[in-house]
Amino acid sequence: MLEGKAVVRETDMPHAMQSHAMELAYKALDLHEVSDCRSIAHHIKQKFDEAYGSAWHCVVGKNFGSCITHLCGTFIFFHVEMMEFLIFKDGEDSTESREEAIGVLQMESQDSDDA
């Protein structure tokens, strides 16, 4: 297990959810070898899916890049010593279908053109 304190680098999550993410990271580090990033990420993702609904993603490692889209209020990037954690939720479980969302955008665009 890594003993360092979790340091949040960037987030838009509510404070309680941030705390939960870091608690799960520590628990995953206790359960799995530090080198087993895939199992650590799977553990965190599974627990977030159970707690907050599906469509969560988790990336764990020491050196990675990312470019993501996420739902507001569902993003955190933090590290514990040299291990980094990226957790976010995408819009897959949204009540609106992709077509409905596009339709809304198209309607709003047409309305502004008429003004």
mmCIF file of N, CA, C and O in Angstrom, residues 30-76:
data_model
loop_
_atom_site.group_PDB
_atom_site.id
_atom_site.type_symbol
_atom_site.label_atom_id
_atom_site.label_comp_id
_atom_site.label_asym_id
_atom_site.label_seq_id
_atom_site.Cartn_x
_atom_site.Cartn_y
_atom_site.Cartn_z
ATOM 1 N N ASP A 30 -5.013 -1.312 -0.846
ATOM 2 C CA ASP A 30 -4.869 -2.344 0.183
ATOM 3 C C ASP A 30 -5.145 -3.737 -0.377
ATOM 4 O O ASP A 30 -4.496 -4.708 -0.011
ATOM 5 N N LEU A 31 -6.124 -3.826 -1.273
ATOM 6 C CA LEU A 31 -6.564 -5.118 -1.803
ATOM 7 C C LEU A 31 -5.684 -5.665 -2.917
ATOM 8 O O LEU A 31 -5.644 -6.877 -3.131
ATOM 9 N N HIS A 32 -5.010 -4.795 -3.649
ATOM 10 C CA HIS A 32 -4.272 -5.201 -4.852
ATOM 11 C C HIS A 32 -2.820 -4.732 -4.786
ATOM 12 O O HIS A 32 -2.499 -3.765 -4.107
ATOM 13 N N GLU A 33 -1.978 -5.413 -5.525
ATOM 14 C CA GLU A 33 -0.590 -4.983 -5.659
ATOM 15 C C GLU A 33 -0.558 -3.609 -6.319
ATOM 16 O O GLU A 33 -1.343 -3.332 -7.236
ATOM 17 N N VAL A 34 0.335 -2.754 -5.889
ATOM 18 C CA VAL A 34 0.443 -1.406 -6.436
ATOM 19 C C VAL A 34 0.699 -1.449 -7.938
ATOM 20 O O VAL A 34 0.234 -0.583 -8.687
ATOM 21 N N SER A 35 1.375 -2.474 -8.401
ATOM 22 C CA SER A 35 1.680 -2.593 -9.828
ATOM 23 C C SER A 35 0.485 -3.068 -10.658
ATOM 24 O O SER A 35 0.518 -3.003 -11.882
ATOM 25 N N ASP A 36 -0.586 -3.520 -10.016
ATOM 26 C CA ASP A 36 -1.760 -4.045 -10.719
ATOM 27 C C ASP A 36 -2.788 -2.928 -10.926
ATOM 28 O O ASP A 36 -3.883 -2.948 -10.356
ATOM 29 N N CYS A 37 -2.433 -1.968 -11.767
ATOM 30 C CA CYS A 37 -3.278 -0.796 -11.991
ATOM 31 C C CYS A 37 -4.658 -1.160 -12.526
ATOM 32 O O CYS A 37 -5.657 -0.524 -12.181
ATOM 33 N N ARG A 38 -4.720 -2.176 -13.350
ATOM 34 C CA ARG A 38 -6.003 -2.565 -13.939
ATOM 35 C C ARG A 38 -6.981 -3.034 -12.869
ATOM 36 O O ARG A 38 -8.152 -2.647 -12.871
ATOM 37 N N SER A 39 -6.526 -3.851 -11.928
ATOM 38 C CA SER A 39 -7.400 -4.330 -10.852
ATOM 39 C C SER A 39 -7.806 -3.193 -9.916
ATOM 40 O O SER A 39 -8.943 -3.148 -9.439
ATOM 41 N N ILE A 40 -6.894 -2.286 -9.665
ATOM 42 C CA ILE A 40 -7.194 -1.124 -8.822
ATOM 43 C C ILE A 40 -8.280 -0.284 -9.493
ATOM 44 O O ILE A 40 -9.281 0.090 -8.860
ATOM 45 N N ALA A 41 -8.114 0.007 -10.777
ATOM 46 C CA ALA A 41 -9.096 0.797 -11.519
ATOM 47 C C ALA A 41 -10.444 0.078 -11.574
ATOM 48 O O ALA A 41 -11.498 0.705 -11.397
ATOM 49 N N HIS A 42 -10.423 -1.227 -11.804
ATOM 50 C CA HIS A 42 -11.666 -2.003 -11.872
ATOM 51 C C HIS A 42 -12.417 -1.935 -10.552
ATOM 52 O O HIS A 42 -13.645 -1.766 -10.522
ATOM 53 N N HIS A 43 -11.712 -2.055 -9.445
ATOM 54 C CA HIS A 43 -12.337 -2.003 -8.124
ATOM 55 C C HIS A 43 -13.042 -0.655 -7.923
ATOM 56 O O HIS A 43 -14.205 -0.604 -7.504
ATOM 57 N N ILE A 44 -12.347 0.424 -8.222
ATOM 58 C CA ILE A 44 -12.914 1.762 -8.030
ATOM 59 C C ILE A 44 -14.113 1.977 -8.947
ATOM 60 O O ILE A 44 -15.169 2.457 -8.531
ATOM 61 N N LYS A 45 -13.982 1.605 -10.210
ATOM 62 C CA LYS A 45 -15.076 1.756 -11.174
ATOM 63 C C LYS A 45 -16.303 0.983 -10.727
ATOM 64 O O LYS A 45 -17.424 1.496 -10.741
ATOM 65 N N GLN A 46 -16.119 -0.259 -10.298
ATOM 66 C CA GLN A 46 -17.238 -1.102 -9.857
ATOM 67 C C GLN A 46 -17.961 -0.466 -8.669
ATOM 68 O O GLN A 46 -19.192 -0.404 -8.642
ATOM 69 N N LYS A 47 -17.214 0.036 -7.708
ATOM 70 C CA LYS A 47 -17.818 0.648 -6.525
ATOM 71 C C LYS A 47 -18.539 1.954 -6.874
ATOM 72 O O LYS A 47 -19.599 2.256 -6.322
ATOM 73 N N PHE A 48 -17.986 2.732 -7.795
ATOM 74 C CA PHE A 48 -18.659 3.959 -8.220
ATOM 75 C C PHE A 48 -19.929 3.641 -8.995
ATOM 76 O O PHE A 48 -20.954 4.313 -8.822
ATOM 77 N N ASP A 49 -19.895 2.616 -9.859
ATOM 78 C CA ASP A 49 -21.109 2.193 -10.572
ATOM 79 C C ASP A 49 -22.195 1.790 -9.582
ATOM 80 O O ASP A 49 -23.368 2.134 -9.762
ATOM 81 N N GLU A 50 -21.824 1.058 -8.544
ATOM 82 C CA GLU A 50 -22.798 0.624 -7.532
ATOM 83 C C GLU A 50 -23.365 1.813 -6.762
ATOM 84 O O GLU A 50 -24.564 1.862 -6.486
ATOM 85 N N ALA A 51 -22.520 2.754 -6.415
ATOM 86 C CA ALA A 51 -22.945 3.879 -5.577
ATOM 87 C C ALA A 51 -23.679 4.971 -6.350
ATOM 88 O O ALA A 51 -24.607 5.589 -5.822
ATOM 89 N N TYR A 52 -23.268 5.231 -7.611
ATOM 90 C CA TYR A 52 -23.767 6.405 -8.323
ATOM 91 C C TYR A 52 -24.351 6.100 -9.703
ATOM 92 O O TYR A 52 -24.544 7.007 -10.500
ATOM 93 N N GLY A 53 -24.634 4.838 -9.987
ATOM 94 C CA GLY A 53 -25.157 4.468 -11.296
ATOM 95 C C GLY A 53 -24.034 4.179 -12.282
ATOM 96 O O GLY A 53 -22.873 4.467 -12.021
ATOM 97 N N SER A 54 -24.401 3.604 -13.412
ATOM 98 C CA SER A 54 -23.386 3.138 -14.367
ATOM 99 C C SER A 54 -22.764 4.275 -15.168
ATOM 100 O O SER A 54 -23.150 5.424 -15.042
ATOM 101 N N ALA A 55 -21.816 3.904 -15.979
ATOM 102 C CA ALA A 55 -21.105 4.773 -16.932
ATOM 103 C C ALA A 55 -19.916 5.504 -16.320
ATOM 104 O O ALA A 55 -19.476 6.528 -16.838
ATOM 105 N N TRP A 56 -19.352 4.987 -15.229
ATOM 106 C CA TRP A 56 -18.135 5.560 -14.642
ATOM 107 C C TRP A 56 -16.907 4.968 -15.317
ATOM 108 O O TRP A 56 -16.919 3.823 -15.766
ATOM 109 N N HIS A 57 -15.853 5.749 -15.353
ATOM 110 C CA HIS A 57 -14.576 5.311 -15.911
ATOM 111 C C HIS A 57 -13.489 5.640 -14.900
ATOM 112 O O HIS A 57 -13.563 6.649 -14.205
ATOM 113 N N CYS A 58 -12.482 4.782 -14.851
ATOM 114 C CA CYS A 58 -11.383 4.987 -13.921
ATOM 115 C C CYS A 58 -10.081 4.602 -14.606
ATOM 116 O O CYS A 58 -9.971 3.518 -15.186
ATOM 117 N N VAL A 59 -9.117 5.499 -14.532
ATOM 118 C CA VAL A 59 -7.780 5.261 -15.083
ATOM 119 C C VAL A 59 -6.799 5.403 -13.924
ATOM 120 O O VAL A 59 -6.862 6.381 -13.176
ATOM 121 N N VAL A 60 -5.925 4.427 -13.782
ATOM 122 C CA VAL A 60 -4.948 4.434 -12.695
ATOM 123 C C VAL A 60 -3.576 4.148 -13.286
ATOM 124 O O VAL A 60 -3.425 3.245 -14.108
ATOM 125 N N GLY A 61 -2.578 4.900 -12.880
ATOM 126 C CA GLY A 61 -1.231 4.642 -13.359
ATOM 127 C C GLY A 61 -0.263 5.700 -12.894
ATOM 128 O O GLY A 61 -0.612 6.602 -12.132
ATOM 129 N N LYS A 62 0.964 5.572 -13.374
ATOM 130 C CA LYS A 62 2.014 6.498 -12.967
ATOM 131 C C LYS A 62 2.330 7.539 -14.020
ATOM 132 O O LYS A 62 2.926 8.553 -13.721
ATOM 133 N N ASN A 63 1.933 7.298 -15.265
ATOM 134 C CA ASN A 63 2.267 8.236 -16.325
ATOM 135 C C ASN A 63 1.317 8.005 -17.494
ATOM 136 O O ASN A 63 1.502 7.077 -18.263
ATOM 137 N N PHE A 64 0.304 8.837 -17.609
ATOM 138 C CA PHE A 64 -0.634 8.687 -18.723
ATOM 139 C C PHE A 64 -1.178 10.049 -19.112
ATOM 140 O O PHE A 64 -1.190 10.987 -18.330
ATOM 141 N N GLY A 65 -1.619 10.149 -20.333
ATOM 142 C CA GLY A 65 -2.288 11.347 -20.817
ATOM 143 C C GLY A 65 -3.756 11.038 -21.012
ATOM 144 O O GLY A 65 -4.153 9.875 -21.098
ATOM 145 N N SER A 66 -4.574 12.060 -21.083
ATOM 146 C CA SER A 66 -5.995 11.841 -21.307
ATOM 147 C C SER A 66 -6.623 13.063 -21.947
ATOM 148 O O SER A 66 -6.119 14.180 -21.811
ATOM 149 N N CYS A 67 -7.697 12.822 -22.634
ATOM 150 C CA CYS A 67 -8.538 13.871 -23.195
ATOM 151 C C CYS A 67 -9.950 13.309 -23.139
ATOM 152 O O CYS A 67 -10.266 12.369 -23.869
ATOM 153 N N ILE A 68 -10.774 13.833 -22.242
ATOM 154 C CA ILE A 68 -12.074 13.215 -21.994
ATOM 155 C C ILE A 68 -13.194 14.241 -22.035
ATOM 156 O O ILE A 68 -12.962 15.440 -21.952
ATOM 157 N N THR A 69 -14.403 13.728 -22.133
ATOM 158 C CA THR A 69 -15.620 14.495 -21.934
ATOM 159 C C THR A 69 -16.337 13.839 -20.768
ATOM 160 O O THR A 69 -16.412 12.614 -20.702
ATOM 161 N N HIS A 70 -16.849 14.651 -19.855
ATOM 162 C CA HIS A 70 -17.512 14.087 -18.681
ATOM 163 C C HIS A 70 -18.727 14.916 -18.321
ATOM 164 O O HIS A 70 -18.866 16.067 -18.743
ATOM 165 N N LEU A 71 -19.607 14.310 -17.536
ATOM 166 C CA LEU A 71 -20.755 15.040 -17.020
ATOM 167 C C LEU A 71 -20.299 15.990 -15.924
ATOM 168 O O LEU A 71 -19.394 15.661 -15.153
ATOM 169 N N CYS A 72 -20.900 17.155 -15.850
ATOM 170 C CA CYS A 72 -20.570 18.121 -14.803
ATOM 171 C C CYS A 72 -20.741 17.490 -13.428
ATOM 172 O O CYS A 72 -21.719 16.784 -13.182
ATOM 173 N N GLY A 73 -19.788 17.736 -12.562
ATOM 174 C CA GLY A 73 -19.867 17.240 -11.198
ATOM 175 C C GLY A 73 -19.410 15.814 -11.015
ATOM 176 O O GLY A 73 -19.637 15.220 -9.963
ATOM 177 N N THR A 74 -18.736 15.252 -12.029
ATOM 178 C CA THR A 74 -18.351 13.837 -11.949
ATOM 179 C C THR A 74 -16.874 13.592 -12.253
ATOM 180 O O THR A 74 -16.488 12.471 -12.553
ATOM 181 N N PHE A 75 -16.048 14.597 -12.146
ATOM 182 C CA PHE A 75 -14.644 14.467 -12.538
ATOM 183 C C PHE A 75 -13.728 14.688 -11.342
ATOM 184 O O PHE A 75 -13.902 15.636 -10.577
ATOM 185 N N ILE A 76 -12.734 13.793 -11.205
ATOM 186 C CA ILE A 76 -11.671 14.012 -10.222
ATOM 187 C C ILE A 76 -10.372 13.426 -10.756
ATOM 188 O O ILE A 76 -10.360 12.374 -11.394
#
